Amino acid sequence: MKSNDLTPPIALRCGCFGSPAFAGLDLSGCDPGVRAQDDLYRAVNGRWLDETEIPADRPRHGSFSQLNDRTNAQLRDLVDELVAVPQAPGSVADQVSAFYAAHRDTEAIDRAGLAPIRSLLAEIDGLQTPLQLAQWQGRMQGQLDTPVRLWVAPDFEQPGVNRAITWQGGLGLPDRAYFLDSHDPRLAAARAAYAEYLLCLATLSGEPDPAAAAEQVMQIEQRIAAVHWDRVDNRDPARLFNPMTPAELMRDAPGFDWVAFLASAGLVRIDRLSVSQPSAVRGIGQLFAEVPLADWRCYFRLHCLDAAAECLPAAFREAHFAFHGTALTGVKTERPRWQQAISELNRALGDGLGQLYVARHFSLAHKLKAQALVNTLLAAYRESIENLSWMTPATRARALEKLAKYTCKIGYPEHWRDTRQLLVLADDALGNRQRAARFEWQRLAATAGQPLDRQEWAMPPQTVNAHYNPSLNEIVFPAAILQPPFFDIAADDALNYGAIGAVIGHEISHGFDDEGSRFDGDGVLRNWWIDADRAAFDALGARLVAQYEAYEPLPGRRLNGRLTLGENMADLSGLQIAFKAYRRASAGAAAQGNDVCSDAQRFFFGWAQVWRDKVRPERAFQLLAIDPHAPAEFRANGAALNHDGFHAAFATRPGDRMFKPPDERIRIW
């Protein structure tokens, strides 16, 4: 607080340490010594940040992890009830119960030793020709991160058809920069930890020369990293879309039998696929031709052991945690085994577990309230587009057409995936994981070249997340995120619009960020912009890049404004639209605030509370390299800084750290 400022800190003016309290707002987390005009994030979360310790088994802790904890506890209660009594053989409840019990039974896993993975290791040892190597990698799709991975998704030019796509992979460290940056000591430490982990895996599995095996793998991954595209390049859908036939792929990327690879993956009858990073595919094809087959066998042995380590004896589990947990993210202790089992269940039987979850924890009232919020946000977005000052009528008409074609999924799917043919055994943790991954890949591969099923969900309802899909032009809000602090059916509109309203606005805005805006309302990748409008839009994006690249979350490590541009655009536009929607929804209603906290102020407090988060330095460093989202404090403050409503609500003025002159504020949508 400035010495000549006679007003109390805004935290006090907003009732954060006095009455009345408002449902949905955690008053205890505010910092009375910080004014929102100087730092909205710390004004709302400062006391919580100062007093909260990150749990020893977490790389970070905050609103998202607390909601994940609540959801996992709900899931545990459900599954424990199933495990306690016999279930009908072959039923969803029986599969969930058996899978969970097997993963939790570490004593049985320890007794089994390496027996569950020996057949897979023997398969690798039996690979004697390049053709066999290609075929084996095809069979491993969905189970192993191979140097070139396969997926199936809507075609960028014909979004009504599913298309097989390739994607670069094969690295045991989080990003290519971990191998290629020789200057940052933190990256060097991560490489050393990875080399040590590989040595441990090689030793535990009985490699004749563990040190040589670890070095062979490091050398292969160094070469893979050298041909990978960086994460900024991977944000350009036009560059990623490269349709070709399997024969053309064989011609353009010699050195590897791509046809055999695709056929063994179950993609036998496809007429074309999209090669996402063509230069990386060519480079990896060349690696397969140049690197001795014996070295590839070693590489895949250690990668399979890494992928399976959590379902192998204690020494493997401990080594896996020491690297993936402590070395990369700073976590001190492992999560309880039951939490690991819930995570495994969500991946393997997400729909089966989701059916049980929504039946108990997601009401029709929640769905209807969320749908009403979505409708209000879409109406506000339409109004905003209609009044854009920088867009010409022709482009505006196309933007409105796209918005009118949005679809929305809330809560859970109308139809659940059928997993009755999946074999799940109560004494085979690794086998369950492998069979579930293979089952899901076979389901996905069978859709290649087939009409798109618009009823499909990409994530189960117990996921604390939301997303926008540009090819389907849809926004999706699973049941689990529709809980406090994001959505509280008992809270007033100001808090809900500032929290889940801004999340909804964020996902809507992804259709109009620098990536999503390249797709039209039917999901087709095409330029629907007038050139002058696109130039004006790109100029606004460049200003946002500059704003976020000025932030320095860690000493000497600034934000990558281009990597985070899409998410920053969505945060900014989502918050702006949510505020307009709140004003629209509350027009004519009696104010719910009082003389210490206005409705508008509470809206922004709800927004800042959503981003409450503490991150270990190791994890923060990792996220700066791989995460397209900015750190929480910059998401909260960076969007509010450009928001006219924020400045009006808190009466900011020159000298306040959050003040930004009106003519410098970035307004996109």
XYZ file of C-alpha atoms in Angstrom:
669
model
C 0.000 0.000 0.000
C 1.367 3.398 -0.973
C 2.034 5.792 1.903
C -0.331 8.445 0.540
C -3.170 5.965 -0.002
C -5.689 6.340 2.832
C -7.979 3.522 1.638
C -7.605 0.123 3.335
C -6.205 -2.848 1.392
C -8.739 -4.150 -1.102
C -8.746 -7.539 0.610
C -10.279 -5.837 3.652
C -12.666 -3.783 1.555
C -13.872 -7.021 -0.054
C -14.695 -8.632 3.257
C -12.005 -11.286 3.107
C -11.347 -10.940 6.821
C -14.711 -9.732 7.948
C -18.340 -10.374 7.277
C -20.362 -11.122 5.341
C -18.887 -14.266 3.803
C -19.976 -15.500 0.403
C -20.546 -19.139 -0.478
C -17.805 -20.381 -2.776
C -15.185 -17.834 -1.725
C -12.414 -19.030 0.594
C -11.961 -15.978 2.780
C -9.143 -17.498 4.809
C -6.729 -17.543 1.873
C -6.641 -13.777 1.275
C -3.665 -11.614 2.209
C -4.755 -8.389 4.003
C -1.422 -6.774 3.228
C -1.814 -6.966 -0.550
C -4.123 -4.791 -2.599
C -5.854 -6.296 -5.631
C -4.800 -3.160 -7.512
C -1.196 -4.269 -7.032
C -1.494 -8.052 -7.255
C -4.907 -9.653 -7.645
C -3.467 -13.161 -7.369
C -1.769 -12.586 -4.015
C -4.609 -10.492 -2.642
C -6.875 -13.505 -3.041
C -4.354 -16.287 -2.388
C -1.416 -14.769 -0.517
C -2.135 -16.143 2.951
C -2.844 -19.580 1.477
C 0.442 -19.442 -0.475
C 2.412 -18.438 2.613
C 0.889 -21.005 4.948
C 0.382 -24.018 2.674
C 2.953 -26.773 2.309
C 2.900 -28.839 -0.848
C 2.177 -32.435 0.216
C 5.287 -34.584 0.055
C 3.776 -36.800 -2.645
C 2.821 -33.939 -4.989
C 4.759 -31.819 -7.483
C 2.166 -29.066 -7.030
C -0.859 -28.241 -4.934
C -3.809 -25.941 -5.457
C -7.360 -25.684 -6.697
C -6.981 -28.318 -9.394
C -5.177 -30.833 -7.186
C -7.617 -30.295 -4.328
C -10.519 -30.998 -6.650
C -8.671 -34.034 -7.996
C -8.238 -35.227 -4.409
C -11.942 -34.824 -3.732
C -12.845 -36.664 -6.934
C -10.357 -39.465 -6.219
C -11.780 -39.885 -2.716
C -15.259 -40.176 -4.210
C -13.973 -42.777 -6.669
C -12.168 -44.686 -3.927
C -15.345 -44.953 -1.888
C -17.155 -46.335 -4.920
C -14.470 -48.871 -5.780
C -13.928 -49.994 -2.175
C -17.626 -50.857 -2.027
C -17.241 -52.983 -5.155
C -14.132 -54.764 -3.886
C -15.848 -55.617 -0.593
C -18.436 -57.921 -2.206
C -18.404 -60.337 -5.175
C -19.546 -58.782 -8.455
C -21.349 -60.387 -11.365
C -18.661 -61.989 -13.578
C -17.948 -59.931 -16.693
C -19.834 -56.871 -15.455
C -18.388 -53.364 -15.432
C -18.330 -53.508 -11.635
C -16.397 -56.794 -11.771
C -13.827 -55.357 -14.185
C -13.320 -52.212 -12.094
C -13.032 -54.216 -8.896
C -10.523 -56.719 -10.301
C -8.360 -54.095 -11.993
C -8.174 -51.992 -8.834
C -7.405 -54.964 -6.584
C -4.634 -56.201 -8.872
C -2.884 -52.847 -9.047
C -3.025 -52.362 -5.288
C -1.607 -55.800 -4.489
C 2.082 -54.928 -4.438
C 2.922 -58.089 -2.488
C 1.678 -60.204 -5.396
C 3.540 -57.952 -7.828
C 6.751 -58.435 -5.846
C 6.300 -62.227 -5.724
C 5.818 -62.375 -9.493
C 9.170 -60.724 -10.132
C 9.883 -60.199 -13.834
C 7.656 -63.073 -14.945
C 4.838 -60.785 -16.213
C 7.179 -58.969 -18.613
C 9.497 -61.774 -19.669
C 7.455 -62.715 -22.719
C 7.555 -59.119 -23.952
C 11.323 -58.911 -23.404
C 11.691 -62.214 -25.244
C 9.730 -60.775 -28.170
C 12.208 -57.920 -28.360
C 15.190 -60.261 -28.187
C 13.670 -62.236 -31.043
C 13.591 -59.257 -33.440
C 16.164 -60.245 -36.051
C 15.250 -58.158 -39.102
C 14.186 -54.545 -39.784
C 10.812 -55.869 -40.972
C 10.225 -57.622 -37.659
C 11.214 -54.468 -35.800
C 8.669 -52.439 -37.772
C 5.921 -55.005 -37.244
C 6.585 -55.247 -33.505
C 6.341 -51.471 -33.085
C 3.017 -51.526 -34.902
C 1.699 -54.144 -32.486
C 2.853 -52.039 -29.536
C 0.775 -48.975 -30.440
C -1.197 -47.783 -27.448
C 1.143 -49.624 -25.087
C 4.528 -48.030 -25.721
C 5.827 -44.613 -26.755
C 7.641 -45.606 -29.945
C 9.810 -43.129 -31.917
C 6.882 -42.607 -34.296
C 3.482 -43.063 -32.684
C 0.085 -43.511 -34.283
C -3.274 -42.008 -33.440
C -6.677 -41.587 -35.075
C -8.471 -38.241 -35.212
C -10.774 -36.257 -37.528
C -9.216 -35.349 -40.864
C -8.366 -31.639 -41.009
C -9.880 -31.290 -44.504
C -12.704 -33.816 -44.080
C -13.548 -33.679 -40.366
C -16.460 -36.059 -40.858
C -13.931 -38.879 -41.426
C -11.436 -40.325 -38.953
C -7.861 -40.369 -40.184
C -4.741 -42.133 -38.936
C -1.993 -39.696 -37.991
C 1.634 -39.999 -36.942
C 3.297 -38.146 -34.090
C 6.921 -37.938 -33.010
C 7.841 -39.784 -29.809
C 10.414 -42.049 -28.241
C 12.075 -39.768 -25.679
C 12.456 -40.670 -22.015
C 12.924 -37.036 -20.969
C 10.059 -34.510 -21.180
C 11.230 -32.571 -24.238
C 13.889 -32.398 -26.929
C 15.478 -29.437 -25.134
C 16.552 -31.765 -22.303
C 18.882 -33.459 -24.771
C 19.894 -30.517 -26.964
C 20.468 -27.631 -24.513
C 24.039 -27.942 -23.250
C 24.068 -24.703 -21.252
C 21.380 -24.985 -18.585
C 22.702 -26.910 -15.535
C 19.171 -28.026 -14.618
C 18.807 -29.789 -17.955
C 22.231 -31.355 -17.493
C 21.138 -32.638 -14.073
C 17.996 -34.138 -15.616
C 20.070 -35.895 -18.286
C 22.372 -37.302 -15.600
C 19.385 -38.534 -13.593
C 17.953 -40.194 -16.691
C 21.249 -41.905 -17.478
C 21.352 -43.178 -13.900
C 17.785 -44.453 -14.187
C 18.549 -46.300 -17.418
C 21.604 -47.845 -15.765
C 19.417 -48.988 -12.876
C 16.845 -50.561 -15.208
C 19.579 -52.310 -17.153
C 21.174 -53.642 -13.958
C 17.905 -54.826 -12.406
C 16.859 -56.621 -15.602
C 20.167 -58.440 -15.996
C 21.682 -56.719 -19.026
C 25.177 -58.197 -19.512
C 26.770 -54.727 -19.696
C 24.387 -52.271 -17.966
C 26.571 -49.211 -18.494
C 26.887 -49.864 -22.226
C 23.143 -50.474 -22.509
C 22.319 -47.175 -20.799
C 24.778 -45.313 -23.024
C 23.316 -46.885 -26.188
C 19.846 -45.682 -25.256
C 21.069 -42.172 -24.438
C 22.817 -41.935 -27.797
C 19.722 -43.070 -29.715
C 17.504 -40.597 -27.876
C 19.993 -37.803 -28.490
C 19.621 -38.456 -32.217
C 15.829 -38.717 -32.004
C 15.681 -35.389 -30.156
C 17.770 -33.749 -32.866
C 15.071 -34.388 -35.494
C 12.041 -33.626 -33.304
C 10.039 -30.469 -33.913
C 9.895 -28.065 -31.002
C 6.626 -27.347 -29.194
C 6.040 -23.998 -30.866
C 6.254 -25.572 -34.336
C 3.817 -28.236 -33.157
C 1.187 -25.536 -32.551
C 0.755 -24.808 -36.277
C -2.020 -27.066 -37.631
C -1.282 -26.151 -41.263
C 2.282 -27.425 -40.923
C 1.144 -30.548 -39.078
C -1.381 -31.595 -41.708
C 0.470 -33.553 -44.387
C -1.809 -36.140 -45.995
C -0.207 -38.936 -47.993
C -0.732 -42.565 -48.890
C 1.257 -45.316 -47.141
C 3.188 -45.785 -50.393
C 4.093 -42.094 -50.459
C 5.275 -42.339 -46.853
C 7.500 -45.277 -47.831
C 8.953 -43.167 -50.649
C 9.411 -39.952 -48.618
C 10.820 -41.522 -45.439
C 13.005 -44.462 -46.517
C 14.806 -46.689 -44.065
C 11.743 -48.108 -42.312
C 8.886 -50.329 -43.494
C 5.980 -47.993 -42.793
C 3.446 -50.213 -44.575
C 4.310 -53.152 -42.330
C 4.260 -50.850 -39.302
C 0.766 -49.596 -40.157
C -0.570 -53.041 -41.004
C 0.650 -54.535 -37.739
C -1.031 -51.652 -35.906
C -4.353 -52.697 -37.440
C -4.338 -49.965 -40.099
C -4.425 -52.289 -43.091
C -7.071 -50.732 -45.327
C -6.325 -47.034 -44.923
C -6.007 -45.103 -48.172
C -4.132 -42.218 -46.598
C -2.839 -40.855 -43.324
C -1.536 -37.515 -42.067
C 2.164 -37.276 -41.228
C 2.378 -34.666 -38.497
C 6.090 -33.819 -38.488
C 7.391 -34.990 -41.876
C 11.025 -33.998 -41.341
C 11.042 -35.831 -37.982
C 9.549 -38.937 -39.615
C 12.199 -38.815 -42.323
C 14.916 -38.392 -39.728
C 13.645 -41.268 -37.596
C 13.325 -43.458 -40.685
C 16.972 -42.750 -41.383
C 17.852 -43.653 -37.795
C 16.170 -47.029 -38.174
C 18.345 -47.647 -41.229
C 21.589 -46.515 -39.563
C 21.388 -47.698 -35.933
C 22.254 -51.388 -35.468
C 19.327 -53.665 -34.697
C 21.021 -54.812 -31.493
C 21.012 -51.224 -30.238
C 17.303 -50.882 -31.028
C 16.614 -54.078 -29.085
C 18.418 -52.589 -26.115
C 16.515 -49.315 -26.483
C 13.139 -51.051 -26.533
C 13.994 -53.376 -23.640
C 14.726 -50.449 -21.355
C 11.755 -48.447 -22.614
C 9.412 -51.375 -21.966
C 10.814 -51.751 -18.463
C 10.268 -48.047 -17.837
C 6.690 -48.220 -19.129
C 5.946 -51.252 -16.939
C 7.945 -50.246 -13.852
C 4.946 -49.291 -11.698
C 3.631 -52.853 -12.126
C 7.000 -54.540 -11.474
C 8.784 -55.412 -8.199
C 9.680 -52.780 -5.632
C 13.189 -52.048 -6.929
C 11.758 -51.047 -10.310
C 8.994 -48.984 -8.733
C 11.492 -47.170 -6.533
C 13.816 -46.419 -9.455
C 10.872 -45.182 -11.535
C 9.787 -42.830 -8.763
C 13.326 -41.601 -8.078
C 13.578 -40.422 -11.670
C 10.059 -39.487 -12.788
C 9.025 -38.241 -9.366
C 11.954 -36.808 -7.436
C 14.476 -35.917 -10.151
C 12.028 -34.392 -12.630
C 9.348 -32.900 -10.364
C 10.873 -32.658 -6.871
C 8.329 -34.967 -5.219
C 9.594 -36.440 -1.959
C 7.374 -39.489 -1.474
C 5.202 -41.643 -3.717
C 1.452 -41.232 -3.853
C -0.469 -43.866 -1.893
C -0.943 -46.990 -3.949
C -4.731 -46.563 -3.934
C -4.352 -43.194 -5.690
C -2.090 -44.765 -8.283
C -4.695 -47.485 -8.776
C -7.448 -44.917 -9.315
C -5.301 -43.163 -11.944
C -4.721 -46.508 -13.676
C -8.442 -47.237 -13.600
C -9.258 -43.862 -15.146
C -6.933 -44.627 -18.054
C -7.962 -48.252 -18.553
C -11.669 -48.287 -17.687
C -12.571 -44.610 -17.654
C -16.088 -45.066 -18.979
C -16.834 -48.001 -16.698
C -15.733 -46.099 -13.626
C -17.392 -42.956 -14.966
C -20.807 -44.634 -15.101
C -20.578 -45.359 -11.396
C -19.260 -41.887 -10.613
C -21.925 -39.803 -12.336
C -24.744 -41.960 -10.980
C -23.769 -40.879 -7.474
C -22.076 -37.494 -7.845
C -23.571 -35.576 -10.764
C -27.144 -34.365 -10.650
C -29.465 -33.128 -13.353
C -29.578 -29.788 -11.528
C -25.813 -29.400 -12.011
C -26.112 -30.196 -15.706
C -28.968 -27.767 -16.299
C -27.226 -24.967 -14.392
C -24.002 -25.534 -16.348
C -25.906 -25.563 -19.637
C -27.546 -22.260 -18.745
C -24.109 -20.763 -18.057
C -22.846 -22.028 -21.420
C -25.826 -20.535 -23.237
C -25.266 -17.156 -21.588
C -21.546 -17.245 -22.429
C -22.262 -18.079 -26.067
C -24.766 -15.211 -26.276
C -22.203 -12.824 -24.792
C -19.565 -14.047 -27.234
C -21.930 -13.475 -30.154
C -22.613 -9.940 -28.945
C -18.904 -9.284 -28.563
C -18.120 -10.455 -32.104
C -20.916 -8.287 -33.465
C -19.276 -5.231 -31.885
C -15.601 -5.877 -32.672
C -13.930 -2.694 -33.852
C -11.001 -4.341 -35.638
C -12.921 -6.873 -37.769
C -14.564 -6.221 -41.140
C -18.156 -7.348 -41.853
C -17.166 -10.266 -44.107
C -14.927 -11.930 -41.529
C -17.368 -11.076 -38.736
C -20.140 -12.936 -40.561
C -17.954 -16.036 -40.834
C -16.965 -15.808 -37.166
C -20.614 -15.613 -36.159
C -21.392 -18.559 -38.413
C -18.686 -20.590 -36.672
C -19.946 -19.649 -33.224
C -23.506 -20.640 -34.180
C -22.253 -24.143 -35.033
C -20.668 -24.794 -31.623
C -21.817 -27.933 -29.850
C -21.476 -28.527 -26.127
C -21.100 -31.684 -24.051
C -21.707 -31.473 -20.319
C -21.211 -34.059 -17.606
C -20.986 -37.439 -19.315
C -21.548 -39.197 -22.655
C -24.939 -40.398 -23.822
C -23.468 -43.783 -24.730
C -20.792 -45.635 -22.749
C -17.988 -47.629 -24.349
C -18.464 -51.380 -24.137
C -15.466 -53.104 -22.523
C -17.083 -56.456 -21.807
C -14.622 -58.250 -24.105
C -11.635 -56.932 -22.129
C -10.059 -59.574 -19.909
C -9.312 -58.224 -16.422
C -7.754 -60.477 -13.776
C -7.486 -59.754 -10.060
C -3.895 -61.070 -9.936
C -2.321 -59.593 -13.090
C -1.616 -55.866 -12.716
C 0.759 -55.564 -15.665
C -1.304 -57.810 -17.908
C -4.423 -55.784 -17.132
C -2.654 -52.569 -18.092
C -1.293 -54.041 -21.319
C -4.570 -55.646 -22.366
C -6.545 -52.477 -21.604
C -4.126 -50.358 -23.661
C -4.243 -52.837 -26.554
C -8.058 -53.033 -26.348
C -8.394 -49.247 -26.548
C -5.929 -48.995 -29.439
C -7.793 -51.679 -31.388
C -11.041 -49.788 -30.849
C -9.406 -46.586 -32.060
C -7.646 -48.191 -35.040
C -10.938 -49.690 -36.223
C -12.352 -46.169 -36.630
C -9.648 -45.071 -39.131
C -11.238 -44.221 -42.460
C -14.701 -44.485 -40.915
C -17.287 -41.736 -40.363
C -16.740 -39.676 -37.248
C -18.880 -40.497 -34.212
C -19.745 -37.095 -32.780
C -21.096 -38.671 -29.606
C -17.629 -39.896 -28.558
C -15.938 -38.289 -25.563
C -12.174 -37.797 -25.415
C -12.060 -37.892 -21.612
C -14.109 -39.702 -18.958
C -16.554 -37.729 -16.792
C -14.406 -38.010 -13.650
C -11.709 -35.832 -15.269
C -10.965 -32.448 -13.700
C -10.500 -30.648 -16.978
C -12.334 -29.246 -20.000
C -11.456 -28.872 -23.667
C -12.295 -27.513 -27.112
C -11.910 -29.665 -30.222
C -11.455 -27.576 -33.405
C -12.278 -30.454 -35.777
C -15.621 -31.052 -34.061
C -16.097 -27.390 -33.104
C -17.223 -28.559 -29.679
C -16.651 -27.628 -26.038
C -16.646 -30.343 -23.371
C -17.077 -30.043 -19.601
C -16.809 -33.338 -17.700
C -18.784 -33.768 -14.495
C -15.760 -33.615 -12.196
C -14.835 -30.029 -13.032
C -18.366 -28.887 -12.238
C -17.570 -28.804 -8.515
C -16.195 -26.113 -6.155
C -14.116 -24.008 -6.478
C -14.883 -23.951 -10.219
C -18.631 -24.408 -9.980
C -20.673 -24.181 -6.801
C -24.407 -24.541 -7.235
C -24.855 -22.797 -3.860
C -22.639 -19.828 -4.754
C -23.888 -16.526 -6.133
C -23.617 -15.696 -9.823
C -20.635 -13.380 -9.450
C -18.389 -16.152 -8.141
C -19.656 -18.803 -10.550
C -19.217 -16.560 -13.572
C -15.740 -15.556 -12.398
C -14.777 -19.216 -11.936
C -16.558 -21.765 -14.148
C -17.892 -18.959 -16.370
C -14.345 -17.940 -17.240
C -13.440 -21.618 -17.785
C -16.382 -21.958 -20.182
C -15.369 -18.709 -21.882
C -11.807 -20.028 -22.086
C -12.907 -23.146 -23.982
C -15.214 -21.174 -26.296
C -12.315 -18.809 -26.981
C -10.061 -21.658 -28.093
C -12.147 -21.762 -31.264
C -10.870 -18.250 -31.929
C -7.294 -18.412 -30.651
C -4.286 -18.480 -32.979
C -4.781 -22.213 -33.672
C -8.536 -22.726 -33.405
C -9.219 -19.699 -35.594
C -7.703 -21.566 -38.546
C -10.668 -23.978 -38.560
C -14.129 -23.025 -39.768
C -17.448 -23.843 -38.127
C -17.527 -27.288 -39.746
C -14.075 -28.152 -38.421
C -12.318 -27.714 -41.763
C -8.791 -26.317 -41.737
C -9.125 -23.355 -44.107
C -8.545 -19.616 -44.146
C -11.948 -17.970 -43.618
C -10.407 -14.582 -42.805
C -10.050 -11.418 -44.826
C -6.279 -10.813 -44.993
C -6.449 -7.435 -43.246
C -8.446 -8.933 -40.373
C -5.986 -11.777 -39.961
C -3.139 -9.275 -39.849
C -4.948 -7.250 -37.173
C -5.598 -10.419 -35.169
C -1.976 -11.525 -35.447
C -0.838 -8.075 -34.299
C -2.968 -8.415 -31.169
C -1.430 -11.834 -30.600
C 2.060 -10.393 -30.937
C 1.269 -7.878 -28.195
C 0.122 -10.721 -25.940
C 3.308 -12.661 -26.684
C 5.350 -9.634 -25.619
C 3.354 -9.215 -22.391
C 3.910 -12.804 -21.272
C 7.535 -13.001 -22.366
C 8.250 -10.207 -19.891
C 7.285 -12.546 -17.029
C 10.101 -14.438 -15.312
C 8.616 -17.291 -13.213
C 12.054 -18.656 -12.279
C 15.344 -16.745 -12.077
C 16.772 -16.545 -15.578
C 13.826 -18.402 -17.102
C 11.178 -16.331 -18.876
C 7.867 -17.527 -20.221
C 7.706 -18.672 -23.826
C 5.061 -16.306 -25.150
C 4.631 -18.163 -28.421
C 4.210 -21.577 -26.752
C 1.591 -20.190 -24.348
C -0.129 -17.852 -26.815
C -3.235 -19.962 -27.410
C -3.907 -20.495 -23.715
C -3.199 -16.852 -22.897
C -5.616 -15.761 -25.620
C -8.246 -18.109 -24.215
C -7.688 -16.835 -20.663
C -7.944 -13.216 -21.763
C -10.969 -13.640 -24.009
C -12.636 -16.101 -21.664
C -12.435 -13.697 -18.744
C -13.677 -10.791 -20.824
C -16.630 -12.775 -22.167
C -17.468 -14.262 -18.762
C -17.736 -10.765 -17.314
C -20.009 -9.671 -20.158
C -22.105 -12.794 -19.628
C -22.321 -12.099 -15.910
C -23.500 -8.544 -16.594
C -25.999 -9.939 -19.069
C -27.298 -12.576 -16.635
C -27.524 -10.184 -13.676
C -29.129 -7.291 -15.551
C -32.065 -6.072 -13.535
C -31.269 -8.321 -10.552
C -30.660 -6.896 -7.125
C -26.994 -6.527 -6.200
C -25.661 -9.314 -3.976
C -22.644 -7.352 -2.766
C -22.486 -4.754 -0.023
C -20.473 -1.768 1.080
C -17.296 -3.831 1.544
C -17.395 -6.016 -1.558
C -19.166 -5.349 -4.839
C -20.481 -8.007 -7.190
C -17.854 -7.092 -9.790
C -15.029 -7.403 -7.275
C -16.294 -10.806 -6.205
C -16.316 -11.921 -9.846
C -12.563 -11.265 -10.078
C -11.928 -12.830 -6.700
C -13.654 -15.979 -7.973
C -11.378 -15.887 -11.034
C -8.181 -15.523 -9.011
C -9.187 -18.220 -6.520
C -9.464 -20.781 -9.330
C -5.729 -20.370 -10.064
C -4.548 -20.931 -6.483
C -1.459 -23.088 -6.943
C 1.962 -23.875 -5.467
C 4.552 -25.694 -7.570
C 7.882 -27.247 -6.666
C 10.820 -25.571 -8.449
C 11.692 -28.763 -10.330
C 8.166 -29.126 -11.652
C 7.913 -25.411 -12.417
C 11.079 -25.673 -14.493
C 9.718 -28.687 -16.358
C 6.411 -26.980 -17.082
C 8.129 -23.929 -18.567
C 9.586 -26.254 -21.196
C 6.535 -28.363 -22.004
C 3.327 -26.668 -20.828
C 1.331 -24.416 -23.203
C -0.254 -22.808 -20.116
C 1.365 -19.957 -18.195
C 1.976 -20.444 -14.450
C -1.075 -19.763 -12.311
C -0.209 -16.297 -11.023
C 0.371 -15.012 -14.555
C -2.867 -16.550 -15.755
C -4.766 -14.757 -12.994
C -3.032 -11.382 -13.245
C -2.151 -11.402 -16.943
C -5.762 -11.614 -18.083
C -7.104 -9.225 -15.423
C -4.462 -6.654 -16.345
C -6.130 -6.168 -19.742
C -9.690 -6.230 -18.445
C -11.605 -2.934 -18.343
C -14.021 -4.472 -15.841
C -11.201 -5.253 -13.416
C -9.876 -1.703 -13.517
C -13.357 -0.282 -13.009
C -14.206 -2.687 -10.174
C -11.065 -1.853 -8.194
C -10.652 1.757 -9.310
C -7.030 1.254 -10.364
C -4.950 4.324 -11.070
C -1.412 5.194 -12.160
C 1.063 3.923 -9.567
C -0.847 0.704 -8.873
C 1.177 -2.294 -10.051
C -1.857 -3.764 -11.815
C -2.726 -0.508 -13.554
C -2.530 -0.470 -17.328
C -3.644 2.557 -19.355
C -6.845 1.933 -21.308
C -5.185 2.458 -24.680
C -2.573 -0.207 -23.866
C -5.001 -2.922 -22.785
C -5.245 -5.875 -25.157
C -8.792 -6.651 -26.230
C -9.166 -9.469 -28.756
C -12.665 -10.920 -28.664
